[in-house]
mmCIF file of N, CA and C in Angstrom:
data_model
loop_
_atom_site.group_PDB
_atom_site.id
_atom_site.type_symbol
_atom_site.label_atom_id
_atom_site.label_comp_id
_atom_site.label_asym_id
_atom_site.label_seq_id
_atom_site.Cartn_x
_atom_site.Cartn_y
_atom_site.Cartn_z
ATOM 1 N N MET A 1 -3.822 -37.527 8.433
ATOM 2 C CA MET A 1 -3.413 -37.118 8.202
ATOM 3 C C MET A 1 -2.399 -35.641 9.174
ATOM 4 N N TRP A 2 -1.835 -35.601 10.071
ATOM 5 C CA TRP A 2 -0.993 -34.121 10.635
ATOM 6 C C TRP A 2 0.438 -33.804 9.889
ATOM 7 N N LEU A 3 -0.033 -32.892 9.278
ATOM 8 C CA LEU A 3 1.291 -31.953 8.776
ATOM 9 C C LEU A 3 1.908 -31.615 10.847
ATOM 10 N N PRO A 4 3.351 -31.299 9.892
ATOM 11 C CA PRO A 4 4.165 -30.525 10.379
ATOM 12 C C PRO A 4 3.719 -28.631 10.681
ATOM 13 N N PHE A 5 3.556 -28.032 11.357
ATOM 14 C CA PHE A 5 3.387 -26.305 11.234
ATOM 15 C C PHE A 5 3.337 -25.821 9.399
ATOM 16 N N LYS A 6 5.386 -25.861 9.049
ATOM 17 C CA LYS A 6 5.954 -25.235 8.210
ATOM 18 C C LYS A 6 5.755 -26.191 6.964
ATOM 19 N N ASP A 7 4.615 -26.823 6.907
ATOM 20 C CA ASP A 7 4.243 -27.130 5.531
ATOM 21 C C ASP A 7 2.753 -26.826 5.214
ATOM 22 N N TRP A 8 2.381 -25.960 6.239
ATOM 23 C CA TRP A 8 0.530 -25.783 6.313
ATOM 24 C C TRP A 8 1.038 -23.807 5.079
ATOM 25 N N GLU A 9 -0.048 -24.888 4.078
ATOM 26 C CA GLU A 9 -0.292 -23.470 3.379
ATOM 27 C C GLU A 9 -1.354 -22.498 3.433
ATOM 28 N N GLY A 10 -1.150 -21.706 4.485
ATOM 29 C CA GLY A 10 -2.341 -21.014 4.525
ATOM 30 C C GLY A 10 -2.605 -19.453 4.574
ATOM 31 N N PRO A 11 -3.607 -18.991 4.430
ATOM 32 C CA PRO A 11 -2.990 -17.095 3.636
ATOM 33 C C PRO A 11 -1.970 -17.065 4.695
ATOM 34 N N VAL A 12 -1.424 -15.870 3.056
ATOM 35 C CA VAL A 12 -0.558 -14.960 3.915
ATOM 36 C C VAL A 12 -0.972 -13.792 3.991
ATOM 37 N N GLY A 13 -0.546 -12.754 5.252
ATOM 38 C CA GLY A 13 -1.320 -11.283 5.070
ATOM 39 C C GLY A 13 0.054 -10.250 4.023
ATOM 40 N N THR A 14 1.539 -10.636 3.642
ATOM 41 C CA THR A 14 1.732 -9.325 3.098
ATOM 42 C C THR A 14 2.356 -10.590 1.648
ATOM 43 N N PHE A 15 1.900 -9.352 0.722
ATOM 44 C CA PHE A 15 2.614 -10.188 -0.635
ATOM 45 C C PHE A 15 3.276 -8.562 -1.790
ATOM 46 N N ASP A 16 3.453 -8.612 -2.700
ATOM 47 C CA ASP A 16 3.972 -8.033 -3.730
ATOM 48 C C ASP A 16 3.121 -7.486 -4.468
ATOM 49 N N TRP A 17 2.300 -6.547 -5.106
ATOM 50 C CA TRP A 17 1.051 -6.253 -6.380
ATOM 51 C C TRP A 17 2.479 -5.147 -7.088
ATOM 52 N N PRO A 18 1.994 -4.870 -8.111
ATOM 53 C CA PRO A 18 2.189 -3.955 -8.775
ATOM 54 C C PRO A 18 0.951 -1.915 -8.694
ATOM 55 N N ILE A 19 1.904 -1.490 -8.768
ATOM 56 C CA ILE A 19 1.647 0.199 -8.047
ATOM 57 C C ILE A 19 1.254 1.418 -8.721
ATOM 58 N N ARG A 20 0.879 2.012 -9.797
ATOM 59 C CA ARG A 20 1.077 3.444 -9.921
ATOM 60 C C ARG A 20 1.224 4.313 -9.315
ATOM 61 N N LEU A 21 1.957 6.134 -9.693
ATOM 62 C CA LEU A 21 1.824 6.671 -8.928
ATOM 63 C C LEU A 21 1.289 7.857 -9.729
ATOM 64 N N ASP A 22 1.000 8.619 -9.544
ATOM 65 C CA ASP A 22 1.335 9.826 -10.749
ATOM 66 C C ASP A 22 1.164 10.628 -10.155
ATOM 67 N N SER A 23 1.997 12.000 -10.783
ATOM 68 C CA SER A 23 1.716 13.504 -9.951
ATOM 69 C C SER A 23 0.355 14.119 -9.471
ATOM 70 N N MET A 24 0.249 14.529 -9.298
ATOM 71 C CA MET A 24 -0.890 15.205 -9.253
ATOM 72 C C MET A 24 -1.251 15.911 -10.923
ATOM 73 N N ASP A 25 -0.103 16.337 -11.301
ATOM 74 C CA ASP A 25 -0.332 17.647 -12.699
ATOM 75 C C ASP A 25 -0.770 15.985 -13.710
ATOM 76 N N GLY A 26 -0.560 14.971 -13.473
ATOM 77 C CA GLY A 26 0.082 14.103 -14.459
ATOM 78 C C GLY A 26 0.672 14.108 -15.261
ATOM 79 N N GLU A 27 1.736 14.649 -14.779
ATOM 80 C CA GLU A 27 3.376 14.605 -15.579
ATOM 81 C C GLU A 27 3.924 13.606 -15.619
ATOM 82 N N ARG A 28 3.743 13.453 -14.289
ATOM 83 C CA ARG A 28 4.936 12.224 -14.032
ATOM 84 C C ARG A 28 4.048 10.422 -13.692
ATOM 85 N N SER A 29 4.574 9.954 -13.547
ATOM 86 C CA SER A 29 4.495 8.691 -13.150
ATOM 87 C C SER A 29 4.798 7.333 -12.776
ATOM 88 N N LEU A 30 4.950 7.150 -11.549
ATOM 89 C CA LEU A 30 6.023 6.162 -10.911
ATOM 90 C C LEU A 30 5.466 4.382 -11.143
ATOM 91 N N HIS A 31 6.160 3.615 -11.581
ATOM 92 C CA HIS A 31 5.624 2.546 -11.093
ATOM 93 C C HIS A 31 6.468 1.483 -9.692
ATOM 94 N N LEU A 32 5.918 0.560 -9.262
ATOM 95 C CA LEU A 32 6.237 0.559 -8.668
ATOM 96 C C LEU A 32 6.376 -1.513 -7.892
ATOM 97 N N ASP A 33 6.541 -1.886 -7.113
ATOM 98 C CA ASP A 33 6.293 -3.181 -6.776
ATOM 99 C C ASP A 33 5.676 -3.442 -5.505
ATOM 100 N N ALA A 34 5.044 -3.123 -4.620
ATOM 101 C CA ALA A 34 4.874 -2.945 -3.422
ATOM 102 C C ALA A 34 4.147 -3.471 -2.966
ATOM 103 N N LEU A 35 4.253 -3.824 -1.554
ATOM 104 C CA LEU A 35 4.301 -4.592 -0.673
ATOM 105 C C LEU A 35 3.334 -4.796 0.078
ATOM 106 N N VAL A 36 1.726 -5.350 -0.307
ATOM 107 C CA VAL A 36 0.969 -5.460 0.011
ATOM 108 C C VAL A 36 1.013 -5.781 1.171
ATOM 109 N N ASP A 37 -0.121 -4.619 2.056
ATOM 110 C CA ASP A 37 0.411 -5.063 4.422
ATOM 111 C C ASP A 37 -1.291 -4.139 3.954
ATOM 112 N N THR A 38 -1.977 -5.526 4.801
ATOM 113 C CA THR A 38 -2.869 -4.551 5.146
ATOM 114 C C THR A 38 -3.460 -3.838 6.635
ATOM 115 N N GLY A 39 -1.698 -4.239 7.422
ATOM 116 C CA GLY A 39 -1.518 -3.686 9.193
ATOM 117 C C GLY A 39 -1.355 -2.323 8.686
ATOM 118 N N SER A 40 -0.848 -2.476 7.168
ATOM 119 C CA SER A 40 -0.363 -0.621 6.771
ATOM 120 C C SER A 40 -1.334 0.795 6.726
ATOM 121 N N SER A 41 -1.529 1.641 7.528
ATOM 122 C CA SER A 41 -1.884 2.149 7.022
ATOM 123 C C SER A 41 -2.216 3.300 6.082
ATOM 124 N N CYS A 42 -1.095 3.276 5.995
ATOM 125 C CA CYS A 42 -1.326 4.665 4.807
ATOM 126 C C CYS A 42 0.731 3.691 3.464
ATOM 127 N N THR A 43 -0.121 4.088 2.259
ATOM 128 C CA THR A 43 0.694 3.792 0.799
ATOM 129 C C THR A 43 1.792 4.416 1.277
ATOM 130 N N SER A 44 2.876 4.282 1.333
ATOM 131 C CA SER A 44 4.066 4.487 1.266
ATOM 132 C C SER A 44 5.256 4.617 0.502
ATOM 133 N N ALA A 45 6.139 5.410 0.139
ATOM 134 C CA ALA A 45 7.268 4.902 -0.472
ATOM 135 C C ALA A 45 8.498 5.771 -0.756
ATOM 136 N N PRO A 46 10.021 5.614 -1.208
ATOM 137 C CA PRO A 46 10.443 6.140 -0.388
ATOM 138 C C PRO A 46 10.305 7.749 -1.011
ATOM 139 N N ALA A 47 11.205 8.650 -0.179
ATOM 140 C CA ALA A 47 10.954 10.305 -0.234
ATOM 141 C C ALA A 47 11.394 10.467 -1.711
ATOM 142 N N GLY A 48 12.771 10.077 -1.592
ATOM 143 C CA GLY A 48 13.169 10.757 -3.170
ATOM 144 C C GLY A 48 12.479 10.487 -4.302
ATOM 145 N N LEU A 49 12.108 8.824 -4.644
ATOM 146 C CA LEU A 49 10.803 8.831 -5.330
ATOM 147 C C LEU A 49 9.913 9.754 -6.014
ATOM 148 N N LEU A 50 9.306 10.062 -4.020
ATOM 149 C CA LEU A 50 7.860 10.906 -4.460
ATOM 150 C C LEU A 50 8.264 12.586 -4.896
ATOM 151 N N HIS A 51 10.215 12.642 -4.175
ATOM 152 C CA HIS A 51 10.242 14.092 -4.313
ATOM 153 C C HIS A 51 10.377 15.019 -6.287
ATOM 154 N N GLU A 52 11.044 13.632 -6.640
ATOM 155 C CA GLU A 52 10.875 13.187 -7.637
ATOM 156 C C GLU A 52 9.616 12.754 -9.564
ATOM 157 N N LEU A 53 8.575 12.640 -8.259
ATOM 158 C CA LEU A 53 7.407 12.477 -8.987
ATOM 159 C C LEU A 53 6.289 13.719 -9.251
ATOM 160 N N GLY A 54 7.157 14.465 -8.083
ATOM 161 C CA GLY A 54 6.513 16.134 -7.365
ATOM 162 C C GLY A 54 5.592 15.927 -6.696
ATOM 163 N N VAL A 55 5.252 14.750 -5.860
ATOM 164 C CA VAL A 55 4.293 14.901 -4.896
ATOM 165 C C VAL A 55 5.016 15.843 -3.849
ATOM 166 N N VAL A 56 3.490 16.858 -3.061
ATOM 167 C CA VAL A 56 4.484 18.136 -2.185
ATOM 168 C C VAL A 56 3.667 17.899 -1.003
ATOM 169 N N PRO A 57 4.556 17.903 0.072
ATOM 170 C CA PRO A 57 5.143 17.069 1.388
ATOM 171 C C PRO A 57 3.318 17.937 1.472
ATOM 172 N N LYS A 58 2.535 17.632 2.957
ATOM 173 C CA LYS A 58 1.105 18.298 2.782
ATOM 174 C C LYS A 58 0.940 18.802 4.707
ATOM 175 N N VAL A 59 1.332 17.447 4.703
ATOM 176 C CA VAL A 59 0.846 17.545 6.560
ATOM 177 C C VAL A 59 2.189 16.192 7.575
ATOM 178 N N LYS A 60 2.579 16.649 7.775
ATOM 179 C CA LYS A 60 3.585 15.817 9.744
ATOM 180 C C LYS A 60 2.321 15.124 10.115
ATOM 181 N N VAL A 61 2.600 13.266 10.126
ATOM 182 C CA VAL A 61 1.984 12.720 10.638
ATOM 183 C C VAL A 61 2.447 11.574 11.604
ATOM 184 N N ARG A 62 2.138 11.736 12.578
ATOM 185 C CA ARG A 62 2.953 10.817 13.673
ATOM 186 C C ARG A 62 2.416 8.975 13.517
ATOM 187 N N MET A 63 3.733 7.561 13.203
ATOM 188 C CA MET A 63 3.296 7.044 13.100
ATOM 189 C C MET A 63 3.502 6.275 13.437
ATOM 190 N N GLU A 64 3.170 4.896 14.137
ATOM 191 C CA GLU A 64 3.614 3.686 15.046
ATOM 192 C C GLU A 64 4.143 2.854 13.354
ATOM 193 N N LEU A 65 5.605 2.588 13.952
ATOM 194 C CA LEU A 65 6.084 1.522 12.965
ATOM 195 C C LEU A 65 5.952 0.203 13.333
ATOM 196 N N ALA A 66 6.026 -1.113 12.665
ATOM 197 C CA ALA A 66 5.926 -2.429 12.885
ATOM 198 C C ALA A 66 6.812 -3.057 14.971
ATOM 199 N N ASP A 67 7.453 -2.068 14.352
ATOM 200 C CA ASP A 67 9.142 -2.341 16.169
ATOM 201 C C ASP A 67 8.323 -1.832 17.149
ATOM 202 N N GLY A 68 7.111 -1.172 17.045
ATOM 203 C CA GLY A 68 6.408 -0.917 18.343
ATOM 204 C C GLY A 68 6.995 1.137 18.462
ATOM 205 N N ARG A 69 7.773 1.219 17.499
ATOM 206 C CA ARG A 69 8.752 2.816 17.521
ATOM 207 C C ARG A 69 7.271 3.573 16.902
ATOM 208 N N THR A 70 7.462 4.881 16.909
ATOM 209 C CA THR A 70 6.862 5.712 16.664
ATOM 210 C C THR A 70 7.711 6.493 15.974
ATOM 211 N N ALA A 71 7.191 7.079 15.176
ATOM 212 C CA ALA A 71 7.807 8.321 14.103
ATOM 213 C C ALA A 71 6.926 9.449 13.301
ATOM 214 N N ILE A 72 7.705 10.412 13.266
ATOM 215 C CA ILE A 72 7.017 11.479 12.801
ATOM 216 C C ILE A 72 7.274 11.320 10.903
ATOM 217 N N TYR A 73 6.683 11.202 9.626
ATOM 218 C CA TYR A 73 6.601 11.055 8.718
ATOM 219 C C TYR A 73 6.213 12.407 7.493
ATOM 220 N N ASP A 74 6.240 12.532 6.449
ATOM 221 C CA ASP A 74 5.144 13.329 5.715
ATOM 222 C C ASP A 74 4.198 13.476 4.820
ATOM 223 N N MET A 75 3.577 13.864 4.400
ATOM 224 C CA MET A 75 2.328 12.384 3.409
ATOM 225 C C MET A 75 2.500 14.396 2.300
ATOM 226 N N GLY A 76 1.840 13.835 1.309
ATOM 227 C CA GLY A 76 1.792 14.369 -0.039
ATOM 228 C C GLY A 76 0.696 13.152 0.016
ATOM 229 N N GLU A 77 -0.227 13.730 -1.514
ATOM 230 C CA GLU A 77 -1.401 13.630 -2.220
ATOM 231 C C GLU A 77 -0.858 13.139 -4.223
ATOM 232 N N ALA A 78 -0.987 11.687 -5.000
ATOM 233 C CA ALA A 78 -0.561 11.164 -5.153
ATOM 234 C C ALA A 78 -2.323 10.598 -5.941
ATOM 235 N N ARG A 79 -1.786 10.292 -7.502
ATOM 236 C CA ARG A 79 -3.005 9.167 -7.569
ATOM 237 C C ARG A 79 -2.412 8.312 -8.285
ATOM 238 N N ALA A 80 -2.854 6.999 -7.085
ATOM 239 C CA ALA A 80 -2.456 5.743 -7.391
ATOM 240 C C ALA A 80 -3.457 5.279 -8.653
ATOM 241 N N THR A 81 -2.266 3.860 -8.779
ATOM 242 C CA THR A 81 -4.279 3.061 -10.017
ATOM 243 C C THR A 81 -3.399 1.559 -9.655
ATOM 244 N N VAL A 82 -4.225 1.175 -8.879
ATOM 245 C CA VAL A 82 -3.985 -0.496 -8.738
ATOM 246 C C VAL A 82 -5.265 -0.959 -8.849
ATOM 247 N N SER A 83 -4.254 -2.395 -10.140
ATOM 248 C CA SER A 83 -5.269 -3.372 -10.654
ATOM 249 C C SER A 83 -6.369 -2.594 -11.747
ATOM 250 N N GLY A 84 -5.905 -1.742 -12.257
ATOM 251 C CA GLY A 84 -7.716 -0.133 -13.017
ATOM 252 C C GLY A 84 -7.498 0.151 -12.015
ATOM 253 N N ARG A 85 -7.523 0.564 -11.220
ATOM 254 C CA ARG A 85 -8.438 1.257 -11.163
ATOM 255 C C ARG A 85 -7.760 2.381 -10.185
ATOM 256 N N SER A 86 -8.854 3.952 -10.003
ATOM 257 C CA SER A 86 -6.964 4.842 -9.946
ATOM 258 C C SER A 86 -8.007 5.916 -8.778
ATOM 259 N N ALA A 87 -7.685 6.403 -8.294
ATOM 260 C CA ALA A 87 -8.056 7.669 -7.606
ATOM 261 C C ALA A 87 -6.912 8.410 -6.957
ATOM 262 N N ILE A 88 -7.269 9.600 -6.086
ATOM 263 C CA ILE A 88 -6.070 10.473 -5.367
ATOM 264 C C ILE A 88 -5.506 9.256 -3.835
ATOM 265 N N THR A 89 -4.652 9.593 -3.388
ATOM 266 C CA THR A 89 -4.332 9.188 -1.813
ATOM 267 C C THR A 89 -4.005 9.887 -1.303
ATOM 268 N N TRP A 90 -3.778 9.592 0.266
ATOM 269 C CA TRP A 90 -2.834 10.020 0.153
ATOM 270 C C TRP A 90 -0.858 9.366 0.140
ATOM 271 N N VAL A 91 -0.051 9.562 0.476
ATOM 272 C CA VAL A 91 1.199 8.832 0.179
ATOM 273 C C VAL A 91 2.180 9.021 1.152
ATOM 274 N N THR A 92 2.550 8.548 1.987
ATOM 275 C CA THR A 92 4.029 8.509 3.154
ATOM 276 C C THR A 92 5.262 8.712 2.425
ATOM 277 N N PHE A 93 6.193 10.228 2.781
ATOM 278 C CA PHE A 93 7.746 9.830 2.126
ATOM 279 C C PHE A 93 8.205 9.366 3.187
ATOM 280 N N GLY A 94 8.555 7.811 2.789
ATOM 281 C CA GLY A 94 9.413 6.784 3.647
ATOM 282 C C GLY A 94 10.599 7.317 3.572
ATOM 283 N N ASP A 95 11.362 6.478 4.109
ATOM 284 C CA ASP A 95 13.090 6.006 4.149
ATOM 285 C C ASP A 95 13.090 6.091 2.980
ATOM 286 N N ASP A 96 14.450 6.460 2.269
ATOM 287 C CA ASP A 96 14.865 6.308 0.714
ATOM 288 C C ASP A 96 15.563 5.344 1.022
ATOM 289 N N ASP A 97 15.788 3.712 1.737
ATOM 290 C CA ASP A 97 15.578 2.736 1.950
ATOM 291 C C ASP A 97 14.533 1.937 2.267
ATOM 292 N N ALA A 98 13.358 2.707 2.435
ATOM 293 C CA ALA A 98 12.332 1.664 2.439
ATOM 294 C C ALA A 98 11.460 0.746 1.535
ATOM 295 N N ARG A 99 10.503 -0.613 1.983
ATOM 296 C CA ARG A 99 9.866 -0.885 0.600
ATOM 297 C C ARG A 99 9.338 -0.462 0.605
ATOM 298 N N PRO A 100 8.125 0.465 -0.975
ATOM 299 C CA PRO A 100 6.938 0.712 -1.399
ATOM 300 C C PRO A 100 5.878 -0.172 -0.340
ATOM 301 N N LEU A 101 4.503 0.063 0.697
ATOM 302 C CA LEU A 101 3.760 -0.245 0.759
ATOM 303 C C LEU A 101 2.564 0.191 0.559
ATOM 304 N N LEU A 102 1.730 -0.546 0.111
ATOM 305 C CA LEU A 102 0.479 -0.349 -0.383
ATOM 306 C C LEU A 102 -0.511 -0.482 0.313
ATOM 307 N N GLY A 103 -1.112 0.240 0.911
ATOM 308 C CA GLY A 103 -1.863 0.359 2.665
ATOM 309 C C GLY A 103 -3.458 0.095 2.379
ATOM 310 N N ALA A 104 -3.872 0.442 3.669
ATOM 311 C CA ALA A 104 -4.940 0.148 3.361
ATOM 312 C C ALA A 104 -6.368 0.950 2.772
ATOM 313 N N HIS A 105 -5.530 2.785 3.120
ATOM 314 C CA HIS A 105 -6.282 3.176 2.978
ATOM 315 C C HIS A 105 -6.740 3.573 1.471
ATOM 316 N N THR A 106 -5.600 3.653 0.612
ATOM 317 C CA THR A 106 -5.728 3.028 -0.569
ATOM 318 C C THR A 106 -6.398 2.161 -1.446
ATOM 319 N N LEU A 107 -6.374 0.880 -0.356
ATOM 320 C CA LEU A 107 -6.803 -0.139 -1.281
ATOM 321 C C LEU A 107 -8.961 0.158 -0.792
ATOM 322 N N GLN A 108 -9.303 0.322 0.169
ATOM 323 C CA GLN A 108 -9.984 0.997 0.786
ATOM 324 C C GLN A 108 -10.361 2.119 -0.727
ATOM 325 N N GLY A 109 -9.948 3.177 -0.516
ATOM 326 C CA GLY A 109 -10.353 4.067 -1.793
ATOM 327 C C GLY A 109 -10.234 3.863 -3.880
ATOM 328 N N LEU A 110 -9.960 2.878 -3.152
ATOM 329 C CA LEU A 110 -9.972 1.816 -4.468
ATOM 330 C C LEU A 110 -11.155 0.743 -4.842
ATOM 331 N N LEU A 111 -11.490 0.237 -3.708
ATOM 332 C CA LEU A 111 -12.767 -0.704 -3.973
ATOM 333 C C LEU A 111 -11.831 -1.486 -3.894
ATOM 334 N N LEU A 112 -10.528 -2.455 -3.211
ATOM 335 C CA LEU A 112 -10.115 -3.458 -3.533
ATOM 336 C C LEU A 112 -10.119 -3.624 -1.819
ATOM 337 N N THR A 113 -10.151 -4.555 -1.944
ATOM 338 C CA THR A 113 -9.606 -5.261 -0.913
ATOM 339 C C THR A 113 -8.861 -6.482 -1.142
ATOM 340 N N VAL A 114 -8.370 -7.933 0.010
ATOM 341 C CA VAL A 114 -6.794 -8.379 -0.283
ATOM 342 C C VAL A 114 -7.374 -9.729 0.021
ATOM 343 N N ASP A 115 -6.902 -10.718 -1.159
ATOM 344 C CA ASP A 115 -7.779 -12.297 -1.418
ATOM 345 C C ASP A 115 -6.306 -13.227 -0.660
ATOM 346 N N PRO A 116 -6.317 -13.146 0.987
ATOM 347 C CA PRO A 116 -5.037 -13.380 0.681
ATOM 348 C C PRO A 116 -4.905 -15.390 1.098
ATOM 349 N N TRP A 117 -5.259 -15.907 -0.176
ATOM 350 C CA TRP A 117 -5.060 -17.270 0.257
ATOM 351 C C TRP A 117 -4.698 -17.304 -1.537
ATOM 352 N N LYS A 118 -4.652 -15.624 -2.703
ATOM 353 C CA LYS A 118 -4.634 -16.216 -3.636
ATOM 354 C C LYS A 118 -4.181 -15.092 -3.652
ATOM 355 N N HIS A 119 -3.394 -14.923 -2.710
ATOM 356 C CA HIS A 119 -2.371 -13.340 -2.641
ATOM 357 C C HIS A 119 -2.358 -12.599 -4.171
ATOM 358 N N GLU A 120 -3.863 -11.924 -4.109
ATOM 359 C CA GLU A 120 -4.148 -10.548 -5.127
ATOM 360 C C GLU A 120 -4.749 -10.120 -4.856
ATOM 361 N N VAL A 121 -5.536 -8.688 -5.135
ATOM 362 C CA VAL A 121 -5.572 -8.071 -4.899
ATOM 363 C C VAL A 121 -6.819 -7.711 -6.013
ATOM 364 N N VAL A 122 -8.133 -7.750 -4.978
ATOM 365 C CA VAL A 122 -9.807 -8.231 -5.347
ATOM 366 C C VAL A 122 -10.515 -7.406 -5.651
ATOM 367 N N PRO A 123 -10.793 -6.809 -6.625
ATOM 368 C CA PRO A 123 -12.220 -5.856 -6.602
ATOM 369 C C PRO A 123 -13.371 -6.157 -4.767
ATOM 370 N N THR A 124 -13.892 -4.774 -4.936
ATOM 371 C CA THR A 124 -14.777 -5.657 -3.666
ATOM 372 C C THR A 124 -15.637 -3.972 -3.181
ATOM 373 N N PRO A 125 -17.378 -4.351 -3.457
ATOM 374 C CA PRO A 125 -17.873 -3.509 -3.731
ATOM 375 C C PRO A 125 -18.407 -2.630 -2.582
ATOM 376 N N TYR A 126 -19.105 -1.516 -2.283
ATOM 377 C CA TYR A 126 -19.242 -0.627 -1.664
ATOM 378 C C TYR A 126 -21.048 -1.082 -0.863
ATOM 379 N N LEU A 127 -20.544 -0.763 -0.006
ATOM 380 C CA LEU A 127 -21.338 -2.056 1.578
ATOM 381 C C LEU A 127 -22.632 -0.714 1.500
ATOM 382 N N LEU A 128 -23.246 0.107 2.047
ATOM 383 C CA LEU A 128 -24.819 0.849 2.805
ATOM 384 C C LEU A 128 -25.222 -0.270 3.443
ATOM 385 N N ARG A 129 -25.379 0.074 4.496
ATOM 386 C CA ARG A 129 -26.588 -0.827 4.728
ATOM 387 C C ARG A 129 -27.753 -0.406 6.191
#
């Protein structure tokens, strides 16, 4: 039976997932629903929230945006916890009106991957070949 494309329920590349960011001293935490986007290299959150959390900008990085433009953003370090796994990761100081993003670098650092069919973040093993 032929179904029009709009009725196809295939995998979706983005969805929301909870993430906790902690300050490096462990004194403050931030709980966010982040857009999981494997096409995004970095995890980002609104700059104002990261400053409140105590994240210190350490480097400036030129990034390509979804619309093809480039912009320079500050990056710092925070502890990210996703699906019970925790590690220090780079976070980008995003625009204050931007949605938080959970990017590929953080997912890989936490040994997590995306199941696009179930819209879940799931464990993945280390590979050594």
